């Protein structure tokens, strides 16, 4: 992305409560308190949801759900660190966390 055309990432101070709530859910699929079964993961996503992996490759919902099920069968410790979050409201009461 060209730095000159990159969006300015800043959270409106009125959205700081929403920002903090969303940060508490990230990374959502690596927090057992939000669920560990396929049914839980399905409830956290929409039918047309998708993600972009660390490689930059997009993954559809079925790919993500299958991988999450696979990870539940293997006892591993995921170490995740995320920082620099920003939040903006898209339509009313719908938020984008970056």
PDB file of C-alpha atoms in Angstrom:
ATOM      1  CA  UNK A   1       0.000   0.000   0.000  1.00  0.00           C
ATOM      2  CA  UNK A   2       1.270   3.435  -0.875  1.00  0.00           C
ATOM      3  CA  UNK A   3       1.864   5.366   2.391  1.00  0.00           C
ATOM      4  CA  UNK A   4       0.436   8.481   0.768  1.00  0.00           C
ATOM      5  CA  UNK A   5      -2.920   6.784   0.173  1.00  0.00           C
ATOM      6  CA  UNK A   6      -3.021   4.641   3.311  1.00  0.00           C
ATOM      7  CA  UNK A   7      -5.925   5.465   5.615  1.00  0.00           C
ATOM      8  CA  UNK A   8      -5.275   7.275   8.846  1.00  0.00           C
ATOM      9  CA  UNK A   9      -6.054   4.819  11.623  1.00  0.00           C
ATOM     10  CA  UNK A  10      -7.468   6.617  14.619  1.00  0.00           C
ATOM     11  CA  UNK A  11     -10.294   5.743  16.981  1.00  0.00           C
ATOM     12  CA  UNK A  12     -12.941   8.348  17.689  1.00  0.00           C
ATOM     13  CA  UNK A  13     -12.786   8.992  21.448  1.00  0.00           C
ATOM     14  CA  UNK A  14     -16.544   8.264  21.617  1.00  0.00           C
ATOM     15  CA  UNK A  15     -15.753   4.671  20.555  1.00  0.00           C
ATOM     16  CA  UNK A  16     -13.121   3.890  23.198  1.00  0.00           C
ATOM     17  CA  UNK A  17     -15.573   1.684  25.129  1.00  0.00           C
ATOM     18  CA  UNK A  18     -16.342  -0.313  21.973  1.00  0.00           C
ATOM     19  CA  UNK A  19     -12.636  -0.502  21.154  1.00  0.00           C
ATOM     20  CA  UNK A  20     -11.836  -1.945  24.582  1.00  0.00           C
ATOM     21  CA  UNK A  21     -14.665  -4.468  24.372  1.00  0.00           C
ATOM     22  CA  UNK A  22     -13.495  -5.686  20.964  1.00  0.00           C
ATOM     23  CA  UNK A  23      -9.857  -5.868  22.076  1.00  0.00           C
ATOM     24  CA  UNK A  24     -11.045  -8.160  24.888  1.00  0.00           C
ATOM     25  CA  UNK A  25     -12.295 -10.602  22.265  1.00  0.00           C
ATOM     26  CA  UNK A  26      -9.160 -10.705  20.133  1.00  0.00           C
ATOM     27  CA  UNK A  27      -7.910 -13.065  18.948  1.00  0.00           C
ATOM     28  CA  UNK A  28     -11.452 -14.425  19.222  1.00  0.00           C
ATOM     29  CA  UNK A  29     -10.764 -18.034  18.254  1.00  0.00           C
ATOM     30  CA  UNK A  30      -7.906 -18.345  20.731  1.00  0.00           C
ATOM     31  CA  UNK A  31      -9.876 -17.474  23.849  1.00  0.00           C
ATOM     32  CA  UNK A  32     -11.486 -20.583  25.336  1.00  0.00           C
ATOM     33  CA  UNK A  33     -13.902 -18.478  27.383  1.00  0.00           C
ATOM     34  CA  UNK A  34     -15.739 -17.658  24.108  1.00  0.00           C
ATOM     35  CA  UNK A  35     -16.104 -21.345  23.188  1.00  0.00           C
ATOM     36  CA  UNK A  36     -14.132 -24.306  21.915  1.00  0.00           C
ATOM     37  CA  UNK A  37     -16.543 -26.301  19.742  1.00  0.00           C
ATOM     38  CA  UNK A  38     -17.480 -25.960  16.098  1.00  0.00           C
ATOM     39  CA  UNK A  39     -20.948 -24.829  17.199  1.00  0.00           C
ATOM     40  CA  UNK A  40     -19.368 -22.028  19.262  1.00  0.00           C
ATOM     41  CA  UNK A  41     -17.216 -20.962  16.322  1.00  0.00           C
ATOM     42  CA  UNK A  42     -20.193 -21.065  13.962  1.00  0.00           C
ATOM     43  CA  UNK A  43     -22.091 -18.789  16.353  1.00  0.00           C
ATOM     44  CA  UNK A  44     -19.212 -16.293  16.261  1.00  0.00           C
ATOM     45  CA  UNK A  45     -19.192 -16.033  12.460  1.00  0.00           C
ATOM     46  CA  UNK A  46     -21.611 -15.333   9.652  1.00  0.00           C
ATOM     47  CA  UNK A  47     -22.208 -17.700   6.755  1.00  0.00           C
ATOM     48  CA  UNK A  48     -20.220 -15.459   4.414  1.00  0.00           C
ATOM     49  CA  UNK A  49     -17.365 -14.672   6.817  1.00  0.00           C
ATOM     50  CA  UNK A  50     -13.751 -14.983   5.779  1.00  0.00           C
ATOM     51  CA  UNK A  51     -10.330 -14.106   7.145  1.00  0.00           C
ATOM     52  CA  UNK A  52      -6.918 -13.194   5.848  1.00  0.00           C
ATOM     53  CA  UNK A  53      -4.113 -15.332   7.222  1.00  0.00           C
ATOM     54  CA  UNK A  54      -0.646 -14.158   8.198  1.00  0.00           C
ATOM     55  CA  UNK A  55       0.519 -15.104   4.698  1.00  0.00           C
ATOM     56  CA  UNK A  56      -2.013 -12.722   3.170  1.00  0.00           C
ATOM     57  CA  UNK A  57      -4.085 -15.612   1.783  1.00  0.00           C
ATOM     58  CA  UNK A  58      -7.863 -15.366   2.244  1.00  0.00           C
ATOM     59  CA  UNK A  59      -9.675 -18.248   3.944  1.00  0.00           C
ATOM     60  CA  UNK A  60     -13.393 -18.952   3.714  1.00  0.00           C
ATOM     61  CA  UNK A  61     -15.545 -19.844   6.697  1.00  0.00           C
ATOM     62  CA  UNK A  62     -15.393 -23.604   6.104  1.00  0.00           C
ATOM     63  CA  UNK A  63     -11.583 -23.501   5.932  1.00  0.00           C
ATOM     64  CA  UNK A  64     -11.469 -21.561   9.204  1.00  0.00           C
ATOM     65  CA  UNK A  65     -13.954 -23.843  10.972  1.00  0.00           C
ATOM     66  CA  UNK A  66     -12.092 -26.978   9.859  1.00  0.00           C
ATOM     67  CA  UNK A  67      -8.780 -25.569  11.094  1.00  0.00           C
ATOM     68  CA  UNK A  68     -10.291 -24.550  14.429  1.00  0.00           C
ATOM     69  CA  UNK A  69     -11.676 -28.069  14.910  1.00  0.00           C
ATOM     70  CA  UNK A  70      -8.258 -29.533  14.062  1.00  0.00           C
ATOM     71  CA  UNK A  71      -6.565 -27.245  16.599  1.00  0.00           C
ATOM     72  CA  UNK A  72      -8.966 -28.348  19.340  1.00  0.00           C
ATOM     73  CA  UNK A  73      -7.763 -31.943  18.900  1.00  0.00           C
ATOM     74  CA  UNK A  74      -4.104 -30.999  19.476  1.00  0.00           C
ATOM     75  CA  UNK A  75      -2.968 -29.687  22.838  1.00  0.00           C
ATOM     76  CA  UNK A  76      -0.801 -26.690  22.038  1.00  0.00           C
ATOM     77  CA  UNK A  77      -0.173 -23.365  23.651  1.00  0.00           C
ATOM     78  CA  UNK A  78      -0.783 -20.476  21.291  1.00  0.00           C
ATOM     79  CA  UNK A  79       1.165 -17.368  22.137  1.00  0.00           C
ATOM     80  CA  UNK A  80      -0.505 -14.385  20.539  1.00  0.00           C
ATOM     81  CA  UNK A  81       0.375 -10.774  20.866  1.00  0.00           C
ATOM     82  CA  UNK A  82      -1.619  -8.093  19.144  1.00  0.00           C
ATOM     83  CA  UNK A  83      -1.316  -4.342  19.518  1.00  0.00           C
ATOM     84  CA  UNK A  84      -2.073  -1.065  17.830  1.00  0.00           C
ATOM     85  CA  UNK A  85      -5.815  -1.593  17.567  1.00  0.00           C
ATOM     86  CA  UNK A  86      -8.147   0.957  16.030  1.00  0.00           C
ATOM     87  CA  UNK A  87     -11.924   0.933  15.806  1.00  0.00           C
ATOM     88  CA  UNK A  88     -14.392   2.691  13.554  1.00  0.00           C
ATOM     89  CA  UNK A  89     -18.131   2.496  13.159  1.00  0.00           C
ATOM     90  CA  UNK A  90     -19.343   1.421   9.736  1.00  0.00           C
ATOM     91  CA  UNK A  91     -23.163   1.467   9.664  1.00  0.00           C
ATOM     92  CA  UNK A  92     -24.838   2.188  12.978  1.00  0.00           C
ATOM     93  CA  UNK A  93     -23.809  -0.284  15.700  1.00  0.00           C
ATOM     94  CA  UNK A  94     -21.452  -2.214  13.377  1.00  0.00           C
ATOM     95  CA  UNK A  95     -17.748  -1.819  14.041  1.00  0.00           C
ATOM     96  CA  UNK A  96     -14.486  -2.589  12.297  1.00  0.00           C
ATOM     97  CA  UNK A  97     -11.511  -3.442  14.492  1.00  0.00           C
ATOM     98  CA  UNK A  98      -8.120  -3.179  12.815  1.00  0.00           C
TER      99      UNK A  98
END
